[in-house]
């Protein structure tokens, strides 16, 4: 056989091998995510990078598309203490991955034809997704009272300061792609016991005074502070004392704080 013919035969074999491999790749199960852009030329979604999915604890489940499966799929987790997985065969085949604890697990997906494929899940601490700021009580609490006699004022001040146990405030902020960021506030007493937690909304009044409001997930107001002076959270207890002292116009407890993180 001439060298030229040998060259074309080898070239043909290489072409066939590549074609066969490409077909086999399309037939195999692989995994993608909707937010990952596919190949511009082929329109085919790009598989998980290094066949690894990173998820976070205390977070909503992460959906993964199962490509190339034949018929219905079933998924299992190698460690359900770390990662839970749920299969869905409605519409396109998907699996929902939820991280329970920090660690790694293997997710195996099997289709109706007995074909299977596996990807790795790295479950990380959900706290990594939040920026954190911590403020501690620094100095003595003070009380401003208006509208009552000096003797009543002294009595109210002593009692009002005792009604405000707050000593630490933790503000967490998380940013989301294509959406507004979310802030949460956690308030602790001097014994580091959690007093309240919820969604934080910061607004400014007509006098440009910031207001820090903590809401439940059902948007019920749990706690409110103002900050008329930099470095002070102020808690308004006026309404609590108005029934006993109708003439009172203000009962404000000032909480001096300093950031520690």
XYZ file of N, CA and C in Angstrom:
783
model
N 0.860 -1.190 0.000
C 0.000 0.000 0.000
C 0.888 1.229 0.000
N 0.544 2.173 -0.861
C 1.335 3.399 -0.936
C 1.202 4.192 0.350
N 2.269 5.002 0.621
C 2.264 5.829 1.828
C 1.106 6.807 1.831
N 0.753 7.322 0.628
C -0.345 8.268 0.529
C -1.654 7.612 0.940
N -1.862 6.361 0.487
C -3.085 5.647 0.849
C -3.132 5.353 2.346
N -1.967 4.996 2.904
C -1.877 4.722 4.347
C -2.265 5.973 5.137
N -1.825 7.130 4.664
C -2.124 8.397 5.345
C -3.630 8.652 5.384
N -4.306 8.432 4.226
C -5.755 8.674 4.172
C -6.527 7.647 5.007
N -6.041 6.411 5.043
C -6.689 5.399 5.872
C -6.604 5.786 7.344
N -5.417 6.195 7.753
C -5.243 6.605 9.149
C -6.105 7.820 9.486
N -6.166 8.772 8.549
C -6.971 9.969 8.748
C -8.447 9.597 8.916
N -8.899 8.621 8.074
C -10.283 8.166 8.148
C -10.572 7.488 9.485
N -9.621 6.688 9.966
C -9.795 6.018 11.247
C -9.901 7.018 12.399
N -9.048 8.051 12.326
C -9.091 9.089 13.359
C -10.438 9.792 13.347
N -10.951 10.093 12.130
C -12.248 10.765 11.989
C -13.374 9.906 12.585
N -13.330 8.619 12.268
C -14.359 7.705 12.784
C -14.313 7.627 14.299
N -13.075 7.590 14.839
C -12.923 7.508 16.281
C -13.506 8.740 16.968
N -13.208 9.926 16.396
C -13.728 11.170 16.954
C -15.244 11.224 16.854
N -15.783 10.781 15.727
C -17.225 10.789 15.514
C -17.923 9.859 16.503
N -17.317 8.679 16.696
C -17.890 7.703 17.630
C -17.861 8.230 19.050
N -16.744 8.862 19.409
C -16.614 9.419 20.754
C -17.640 10.497 20.995
N -17.832 11.354 19.966
C -18.813 12.432 20.097
C -20.195 11.876 20.289
N -20.532 10.827 19.534
C -21.851 10.213 19.676
C -22.024 9.613 21.059
N -20.963 8.950 21.543
C -21.047 8.338 22.858
C -21.224 9.389 23.939
N -20.546 10.573 23.754
C -20.688 11.644 24.734
C -22.129 12.105 24.820
N -22.800 12.201 23.647
C -24.186 12.634 23.635
C -25.093 11.605 24.283
N -24.716 10.324 24.188
C -25.534 9.256 24.749
C -25.331 9.113 26.254
N -24.211 9.563 26.769
C -23.924 9.405 28.184
C -24.703 10.413 29.017
N -24.931 10.057 30.298
C -25.561 10.990 31.228
C -24.520 12.006 31.685
N -24.912 13.276 31.672
C -24.055 14.306 32.249
C -24.955 15.365 32.882
N -24.339 16.339 33.583
C -25.108 17.234 34.449
C -24.808 18.697 34.131
N -25.866 19.518 34.119
C -25.728 20.949 33.841
C -26.615 21.730 34.803
N -26.449 23.055 34.776
C -27.330 23.959 35.517
C -27.842 25.031 34.567
N -29.051 25.515 34.818
C -29.666 26.491 33.929
C -28.861 27.780 33.838
N -28.249 28.196 34.971
C -27.549 29.472 34.950
C -26.205 29.398 34.234
N -25.759 28.193 33.875
C -24.503 28.047 33.138
C -24.792 28.144 31.647
N -24.161 29.102 30.979
C -24.407 29.343 29.559
C -23.826 28.207 28.727
N -24.573 27.790 27.729
C -24.114 26.703 26.869
C -23.129 27.168 25.813
N -22.653 26.218 25.055
C -21.724 26.495 23.972
C -22.439 27.304 22.885
N -21.833 28.404 22.434
C -22.475 29.300 21.466
C -22.707 28.597 20.140
N -21.771 27.778 19.696
C -21.872 27.139 18.386
C -22.884 25.997 18.372
N -22.839 25.148 19.381
C -23.702 23.962 19.377
C -25.013 24.163 20.123
N -25.060 25.166 21.014
C -26.239 25.356 21.844
C -26.330 24.356 22.974
N -25.350 23.483 23.077
C -25.344 22.455 24.101
C -24.858 23.038 25.433
N -25.589 22.749 26.516
C -25.178 23.255 27.811
C -23.850 22.638 28.244
N -23.064 23.446 28.933
C -21.760 22.992 29.399
C -21.936 22.192 30.681
N -21.276 21.064 30.769
C -21.392 20.207 31.948
C -20.794 20.886 33.178
N -21.180 20.405 34.358
C -20.616 20.919 35.601
C -19.092 20.883 35.530
N -18.467 21.970 35.905
C -17.007 22.034 35.844
C -16.391 21.014 36.786
N -15.528 20.173 36.228
C -14.873 19.091 36.984
C -15.891 18.147 37.632
N -17.141 18.188 37.125
C -18.208 17.323 37.642
C -18.431 17.541 39.136
N -18.280 18.803 39.571
C -18.429 19.150 40.986
C -19.491 20.232 41.132
N -20.365 20.063 42.105
C -21.380 21.056 42.435
C -21.115 21.564 43.847
N -21.014 22.892 43.997
C -20.816 23.502 45.314
C -22.160 24.020 45.821
N -22.545 23.591 47.016
C -23.789 24.053 47.631
C -23.485 24.521 49.053
N -24.464 25.189 49.672
C -24.260 25.769 50.994
C -25.373 25.339 51.949
N -25.010 25.149 53.213
C -25.995 24.812 54.232
C -26.898 26.020 54.488
N -28.046 25.764 55.117
C -29.013 26.826 55.432
C -29.390 27.612 54.196
N -29.544 26.913 53.099
C -29.842 27.560 51.829
C -30.908 26.744 51.108
N -31.578 27.369 50.133
C -32.564 26.621 49.364
C -31.848 25.579 48.514
N -32.580 24.546 48.095
C -31.975 23.485 47.299
C -31.481 23.992 45.953
N -30.494 23.302 45.407
C -29.909 23.647 44.114
C -30.340 22.615 43.082
N -30.884 23.086 41.955
C -31.384 22.190 40.915
C -30.300 21.888 39.886
N -30.211 20.628 39.505
C -29.249 20.174 38.501
C -30.003 19.452 37.396
N -29.724 19.793 36.143
C -30.353 19.130 34.996
C -29.604 17.843 34.662
N -30.359 16.795 34.394
C -29.771 15.505 34.005
C -29.920 15.374 32.491
N -28.807 15.400 31.781
C -28.809 15.345 30.322
C -28.451 13.929 29.855
N -29.079 13.498 28.757
C -28.727 12.220 28.134
C -29.349 11.006 28.778
N -30.255 11.209 29.744
C -30.878 10.059 30.405
C -31.969 9.464 29.522
N -32.166 8.162 29.628
C -33.196 7.433 28.888
C -34.327 7.074 29.843
N -35.481 7.702 29.675
C -36.610 7.422 30.548
C -36.452 8.085 31.906
N -37.173 7.567 32.889
C -37.171 8.173 34.207
C -35.831 7.965 34.915
N -35.513 8.896 35.808
C -34.257 8.820 36.551
C -34.529 8.593 38.036
N -33.504 8.113 38.715
C -33.549 7.973 40.171
C -32.177 8.359 40.701
N -32.146 9.218 41.732
C -30.877 9.708 42.275
C -30.718 9.293 43.728
N -29.492 9.003 44.125
C -29.182 8.651 45.510
C -27.961 9.424 45.973
N -27.885 9.653 47.272
C -26.743 10.342 47.878
C -25.917 9.341 48.667
N -24.600 9.486 48.579
C -23.729 8.566 49.318
C -23.743 8.850 50.813
N -24.180 10.049 51.220
C -24.236 10.391 52.641
C -25.384 11.375 52.850
N -26.525 10.867 53.326
C -27.698 11.718 53.509
C -27.603 12.587 54.750
N -26.584 12.380 55.578
C -26.342 13.306 56.681
C -25.679 14.592 56.184
N -25.065 14.503 55.015
C -24.409 15.668 54.412
C -25.320 16.300 53.363
N -25.796 15.500 52.429
C -26.567 16.003 51.289
C -27.793 15.136 51.048
N -28.939 15.785 50.884
C -30.149 15.105 50.447
C -30.372 15.388 48.969
N -30.901 14.407 48.250
C -31.165 14.591 46.823
C -32.564 14.071 46.506
N -33.285 14.815 45.661
C -34.633 14.439 45.246
C -34.709 14.426 43.732
N -35.274 13.360 43.165
C -35.391 13.237 41.706
C -36.715 13.822 41.234
N -36.701 14.382 40.015
C -37.926 14.867 39.385
C -37.917 14.458 37.916
N -39.032 13.872 37.468
C -39.148 13.431 36.078
C -40.254 14.183 35.327
N -40.736 15.265 35.909
C -41.771 16.061 35.255
C -41.108 17.100 34.362
N -41.493 17.077 33.085
C -40.810 17.962 32.136
C -39.432 17.413 31.859
N -38.407 18.177 32.178
C -37.046 17.675 32.017
C -36.588 16.992 33.301
N -35.676 16.049 33.144
C -35.165 15.306 34.299
C -34.231 16.200 35.112
N -34.508 16.323 36.410
C -33.674 17.140 37.284
C -33.511 16.448 38.633
N -32.494 16.874 39.361
C -32.350 16.459 40.755
C -32.171 17.718 41.600
N -32.776 17.725 42.773
C -32.666 18.839 43.709
C -31.720 18.437 44.827
N -30.671 19.231 45.028
C -29.633 18.911 46.008
C -29.729 19.895 47.171
N -29.777 19.365 48.384
C -29.875 20.205 49.588
C -28.785 19.815 50.571
N -28.011 20.809 51.015
C -26.917 20.561 51.956
C -27.421 20.651 53.391
N -27.165 19.607 54.183
C -27.557 19.593 55.592
C -26.388 19.935 56.499
N -25.205 19.446 56.142
C -24.010 19.680 56.943
C -22.812 19.857 56.018
N -21.732 20.364 56.572
C -20.513 20.587 55.799
C -19.850 19.247 55.489
N -19.390 19.090 54.255
C -18.719 17.855 53.859
C -18.923 17.573 52.383
N -18.542 16.370 51.949
C -18.677 15.956 50.554
C -19.561 14.722 50.441
N -20.246 14.604 49.310
C -21.061 13.420 49.036
C -21.105 13.181 47.536
N -21.328 11.939 47.156
C -21.452 11.576 45.745
C -22.936 11.371 45.420
N -23.370 11.992 44.329
C -24.743 11.809 43.864
C -24.707 10.918 42.629
N -25.419 9.803 42.703
C -25.480 8.859 41.587
C -26.874 8.901 40.980
N -26.921 9.095 39.661
C -28.194 9.145 38.934
C -28.248 7.962 37.977
N -29.338 7.213 38.042
C -29.541 6.044 37.180
C -30.814 6.243 36.372
N -30.760 5.922 35.075
C -31.963 6.066 34.245
C -32.669 4.719 34.079
N -33.780 4.731 33.319
C -34.592 3.525 33.147
C -33.854 2.431 32.408
N -32.837 2.795 31.626
C -32.075 1.799 30.890
C -30.927 1.208 31.670
N -30.771 1.611 32.924
C -29.690 1.084 33.745
C -28.402 1.864 33.627
N -28.381 2.923 32.825
C -27.195 3.765 32.716
C -27.103 4.673 33.943
N -25.890 4.936 34.381
C -25.724 5.772 35.567
C -24.516 6.686 35.418
N -24.539 7.754 36.193
C -23.422 8.697 36.242
C -23.417 9.333 37.628
N -22.269 9.847 38.008
C -22.089 10.380 39.354
C -21.451 11.754 39.290
N -21.876 12.646 40.204
C -21.158 13.909 40.379
C -20.929 14.147 41.867
N -19.951 14.976 42.158
C -19.556 15.248 43.538
C -20.200 16.531 44.025
N -20.690 16.507 45.259
C -21.240 17.702 45.892
C -20.321 18.125 47.030
N -19.890 19.385 46.995
C -19.130 19.968 48.093
C -20.071 20.873 48.877
N -20.419 20.462 50.085
C -21.324 21.241 50.928
C -20.495 22.134 51.848
N -20.699 23.453 51.714
C -19.943 24.419 52.497
C -20.854 25.140 53.483
N -20.235 25.840 54.417
C -20.974 26.566 55.443
C -21.720 27.747 54.819
N -23.045 27.790 55.007
C -23.842 28.867 54.449
C -23.469 30.244 54.978
N -22.775 30.293 56.119
C -22.360 31.577 56.667
C -21.370 32.295 55.754
N -20.694 31.540 54.885
C -19.726 32.155 53.966
C -20.409 33.099 52.974
N -21.710 32.936 52.784
C -22.434 33.762 51.819
C -22.822 35.127 52.390
N -22.649 35.303 53.695
C -23.085 36.534 54.356
C -21.899 37.387 54.783
N -21.998 38.697 54.548
C -21.060 39.648 55.148
C -21.574 39.938 56.555
N -20.670 39.988 57.526
C -21.096 40.131 58.915
C -20.464 41.360 59.565
N -21.306 42.106 60.303
C -20.835 43.218 61.131
C -21.372 43.017 62.548
N -20.501 43.204 63.534
C -20.887 43.007 64.926
C -20.663 44.304 65.703
N -21.671 44.679 66.493
C -21.598 45.876 67.319
C -21.850 45.479 68.770
N -21.028 46.000 69.678
C -21.154 45.682 71.102
C -21.490 46.940 71.890
N -22.242 46.737 72.971
C -22.549 47.838 73.878
C -21.262 48.344 74.500
N -21.054 49.650 74.447
C -19.853 50.268 75.001
C -20.261 51.446 75.882
N -20.096 51.299 77.176
C -20.483 52.368 78.086
C -21.859 52.119 78.694
N -22.317 53.094 79.479
C -23.566 52.973 80.210
C -24.756 53.368 79.342
N -25.867 52.642 79.521
C -27.115 53.030 78.875
C -27.625 54.317 79.524
N -28.228 55.154 78.721
C -28.771 56.421 79.216
C -30.224 56.537 78.811
N -30.990 57.324 79.574
C -32.415 57.469 79.292
C -32.786 58.952 79.241
N -33.467 59.337 78.185
C -33.960 60.700 78.015
C -35.477 60.680 78.197
N -35.960 61.504 79.131
C -37.398 61.541 79.427
C -37.873 62.980 79.388
N -39.036 63.198 78.784
C -39.618 64.539 78.697
C -41.087 64.497 79.114
N -41.527 65.594 79.767
C -42.952 65.773 80.045
C -43.396 65.422 81.438
N -42.505 64.906 82.290
C -42.896 64.527 83.645
C -42.022 65.249 84.668
N -42.363 65.130 85.922
C -41.602 65.773 86.993
C -40.245 65.087 87.155
N -39.290 65.785 87.772
C -37.969 65.174 87.991
C -38.017 63.860 88.764
N -38.897 63.778 89.764
C -38.968 62.532 90.540
C -39.524 61.391 89.705
N -40.575 61.663 88.935
C -41.114 60.637 88.038
C -40.097 60.259 86.969
N -39.379 61.270 86.500
C -38.367 61.025 85.469
C -37.303 60.062 85.965
N -36.835 60.258 87.204
C -35.800 59.388 87.772
C -36.321 57.959 87.918
N -37.593 57.838 88.327
C -38.178 56.498 88.503
C -38.332 55.791 87.159
N -38.802 56.524 86.170
C -38.977 55.931 84.838
C -37.628 55.509 84.260
N -36.614 56.377 84.405
C -35.293 56.091 83.829
C -34.710 54.803 84.383
N -34.788 54.653 85.722
C -34.226 53.448 86.352
C -34.930 52.195 85.848
N -36.243 52.294 85.695
C -37.009 51.127 85.253
C -36.807 50.865 83.765
N -36.823 51.935 82.959
C -36.722 51.781 81.499
C -35.393 51.165 81.090
N -34.305 51.601 81.722
C -32.985 51.054 81.380
C -32.940 49.555 81.680
N -33.600 49.143 82.761
C -33.647 47.722 83.101
C -34.477 46.907 82.129
N -35.377 47.564 81.384
C -36.214 46.861 80.420
C -35.516 46.628 79.082
N -34.348 47.198 78.932
C -33.626 47.087 77.653
C -32.354 46.274 77.878
N -32.378 44.954 77.636
C -31.219 44.101 77.912
C -30.201 44.023 76.775
N -30.462 44.686 75.650
C -29.614 44.544 74.476
C -28.152 44.897 74.765
N -27.234 44.046 74.266
C -25.808 44.288 74.478
C -24.957 43.973 73.245
N -25.543 43.268 72.268
C -24.790 42.951 71.046
C -25.752 42.895 69.866
N -25.295 43.463 68.740
C -26.087 43.457 67.520
C -25.245 42.888 66.391
N -25.775 41.921 65.684
C -25.083 41.320 64.543
C -25.927 41.588 63.298
N -25.319 42.236 62.321
C -25.998 42.511 61.051
C -25.329 41.683 59.962
N -26.137 40.882 59.270
C -25.633 40.055 58.181
C -26.245 40.530 56.869
N -25.413 40.584 55.848
C -25.879 41.036 54.534
C -25.460 40.022 53.486
N -26.402 39.711 52.594
C -26.112 38.783 51.503
C -26.584 39.379 50.192
N -25.732 39.325 49.189
C -26.074 39.845 47.870
C -26.484 38.703 46.955
N -27.456 38.977 46.093
C -27.958 37.992 45.147
C -27.800 38.545 43.728
N -27.450 37.685 42.753
C -27.375 38.161 41.369
C -28.763 38.546 40.867
N -28.836 39.696 40.204
C -30.076 40.183 39.590
C -31.195 40.389 40.615
N -30.849 40.649 41.868
C -31.873 40.884 42.890
C -31.285 41.772 43.983
N -32.187 42.350 44.804
C -31.740 43.195 45.888
C -31.052 42.349 46.968
N -30.128 42.992 47.679
C -29.445 42.304 48.766
C -30.403 42.165 49.954
N -30.099 41.218 50.830
C -30.921 40.949 52.006
C -30.076 41.177 53.250
N -30.666 41.842 54.248
C -29.984 42.049 55.520
C -30.823 41.454 56.651
N -30.127 40.867 57.610
C -30.782 40.332 58.803
C -30.065 40.875 60.035
N -30.824 41.069 61.115
C -30.221 41.533 62.368
C -30.541 40.537 63.481
N -29.519 40.273 64.315
C -29.646 39.385 65.467
C -29.254 40.201 66.703
N -30.114 40.229 67.712
C -29.875 41.024 68.912
C -29.701 40.090 70.104
N -28.626 40.320 70.885
C -28.295 39.463 72.029
C -28.229 40.294 73.308
N -28.406 39.613 74.454
C -28.239 40.292 75.736
C -26.806 40.108 76.229
N -26.560 40.538 77.475
C -25.201 40.473 78.020
C -24.730 39.044 78.260
N -25.676 38.102 78.356
C -25.334 36.696 78.522
C -25.214 35.988 77.177
N -25.239 36.752 76.104
C -25.147 36.244 74.732
C -26.341 35.365 74.358
N -27.471 35.604 75.000
C -28.708 34.916 74.649
C -29.425 35.711 73.553
N -29.891 34.993 72.540
C -30.563 35.652 71.424
C -31.915 36.190 71.873
N -32.126 37.494 71.668
C -33.381 38.135 72.037
C -34.360 38.181 70.870
N -33.858 38.521 69.706
C -34.712 38.636 68.526
C -33.856 38.523 67.282
N -34.441 38.026 66.218
C -33.765 37.969 64.934
C -34.796 38.159 63.841
N -34.373 38.698 62.714
C -35.305 38.875 61.610
C -34.707 39.690 60.490
N -35.544 40.012 59.526
C -35.135 40.797 58.360
C -34.940 42.256 58.775
N -33.831 42.835 58.371
C -33.522 44.217 58.731
C -33.836 45.146 57.568
N -34.593 46.200 57.872
C -34.847 47.253 56.904
C -34.388 48.577 57.503
N -33.559 49.304 56.759
C -33.038 50.587 57.227
C -33.658 51.693 56.384
N -34.341 52.605 57.042
C -34.981 53.726 56.362
C -34.574 55.018 57.047
N -34.785 56.143 56.341
C -34.498 57.454 56.915
C -35.778 58.262 57.000
N -35.943 58.951 58.141
C -37.122 59.770 58.348
C -36.964 61.106 57.635
N -37.989 61.946 57.761
C -37.940 63.268 57.135
C -36.794 64.108 57.700
N -36.419 63.832 58.959
C -35.303 64.560 59.585
C -33.958 63.896 59.307
N -33.957 62.944 58.356
C -32.730 62.240 57.960
C -32.177 61.363 59.077
N -33.081 60.890 59.939
C -32.682 60.045 61.063
C -32.882 58.582 60.683
N -31.815 57.767 60.668
C -31.966 56.357 60.280
C -32.832 55.581 61.262
N -33.657 54.698 60.716
C -34.488 53.816 61.523
C -34.154 52.380 61.169
N -33.838 51.569 62.187
C -33.488 50.161 62.008
C -34.673 49.321 62.488
N -35.386 48.704 61.560
C -36.563 47.911 61.903
C -36.305 46.438 61.622
N -36.644 45.593 62.592
C -36.480 44.144 62.457
C -37.860 43.529 62.274
N -38.019 42.780 61.168
C -39.299 42.158 60.851
C -39.154 40.633 60.847
N -40.252 39.968 61.156
C -40.287 38.518 61.014
C -40.379 38.170 59.536
N -40.270 36.880 59.217
C -40.397 36.456 57.822
C -41.793 36.734 57.270
N -42.769 36.951 58.168
C -44.135 37.304 57.751
C -44.334 38.816 57.759
N -43.232 39.548 57.893
C -43.201 41.008 57.880
C -43.967 41.621 59.059
N -43.888 40.988 60.206
C -44.411 41.564 61.436
C -43.272 42.289 62.148
N -43.504 43.529 62.576
C -42.463 44.305 63.229
C -42.122 43.693 64.579
N -40.848 43.360 64.782
C -40.404 42.731 66.020
C -39.700 43.722 66.938
N -38.912 44.629 66.359
C -38.146 45.582 67.157
C -37.736 46.743 66.268
N -37.584 47.907 66.898
C -37.212 49.089 66.129
C -36.232 49.943 66.924
N -35.225 50.471 66.218
C -34.283 51.428 66.790
C -34.189 52.632 65.874
N -33.835 53.776 66.452
C -33.423 54.914 65.639
C -31.958 55.202 65.956
N -31.336 56.037 65.133
C -29.950 56.407 65.369
C -29.790 57.913 65.139
N -30.287 58.708 66.100
C -30.180 60.160 65.941
C -28.755 60.674 66.087
N -27.938 59.888 66.791
C -26.533 60.244 66.994
C -25.685 59.059 66.562
N -24.640 59.338 65.822
C -23.758 58.263 65.384
C -23.178 57.531 66.596
N -23.242 56.202 66.556
C -22.703 55.406 67.654
C -23.714 55.080 68.726
N -25.010 55.401 68.496
C -26.054 55.088 69.467
C -27.259 54.459 68.772
N -27.680 53.291 69.264
C -29.010 52.796 68.950
C -29.942 53.374 70.009
N -31.115 53.806 69.593
C -32.068 54.398 70.528
C -33.371 53.620 70.465
N -33.847 53.180 71.629
C -35.095 52.426 71.712
C -36.167 53.307 72.349
N -37.299 53.428 71.683
C -38.389 54.295 72.121
C -39.388 53.490 72.960
N -39.497 53.836 74.256
C -40.434 53.171 75.154
C -41.580 54.098 75.563
N -41.774 55.177 74.828
C -42.783 56.174 75.210
C -44.161 55.564 75.368
N -44.592 54.769 74.411
C -45.947 54.199 74.454
C -46.148 53.294 75.666
N -45.071 52.635 76.117
C -45.199 51.731 77.263
C -45.498 52.499 78.556
N -45.049 53.758 78.634
C -45.216 54.536 79.861
C -46.346 55.553 79.788
N -46.930 55.730 78.624
C -47.956 56.760 78.480
C -49.226 56.420 79.256
N -49.544 55.133 79.405
C -50.736 54.753 80.169
C -50.592 55.089 81.653
N -49.369 54.951 82.181
C -49.132 55.227 83.598
C -48.871 56.709 83.823
N -48.157 57.324 82.875
C -47.821 58.739 82.960
C -48.361 59.440 81.713
N -49.641 59.845 81.723
C -50.250 60.426 80.520
C -49.521 61.670 79.998
N -48.823 62.368 80.905
C -48.159 63.600 80.498
C -46.796 63.365 79.834
N -46.286 62.138 79.888
C -44.965 61.877 79.322
C -44.996 62.035 77.807
N -43.966 62.655 77.246
C -43.896 62.850 75.789
C -42.772 62.049 75.145
N -41.758 61.688 75.915
C -40.659 60.881 75.367
C -40.018 60.035 76.457
N -39.788 58.769 76.131
C -38.955 57.896 76.961
C -38.041 57.160 75.988
N -36.799 57.619 75.904
C -35.838 57.082 74.941
C -34.636 56.522 75.677
N -34.310 55.248 75.400
C -33.132 54.625 75.994
C -32.016 54.628 74.953
N -30.894 55.236 75.311
C -29.737 55.345 74.413
C -28.748 54.216 74.711
N -28.378 53.495 73.670
C -27.476 52.354 73.792
C -26.194 52.655 73.011
N -25.119 53.052 73.696
C -23.870 53.349 72.988
C -23.192 52.068 72.501
N -22.805 52.043 71.237
C -22.193 50.828 70.702
C -20.905 51.168 69.957
N -20.126 50.139 69.737
C -18.906 50.279 68.943
C -18.758 49.015 68.093
N -18.337 49.161 66.836
C -18.153 47.975 65.992
C -16.921 47.191 66.418
N -17.030 45.861 66.414
C -15.872 45.023 66.735
C -15.480 44.156 65.550
N -16.292 44.156 64.476
C -15.967 43.380 63.276
C -16.644 44.008 62.091
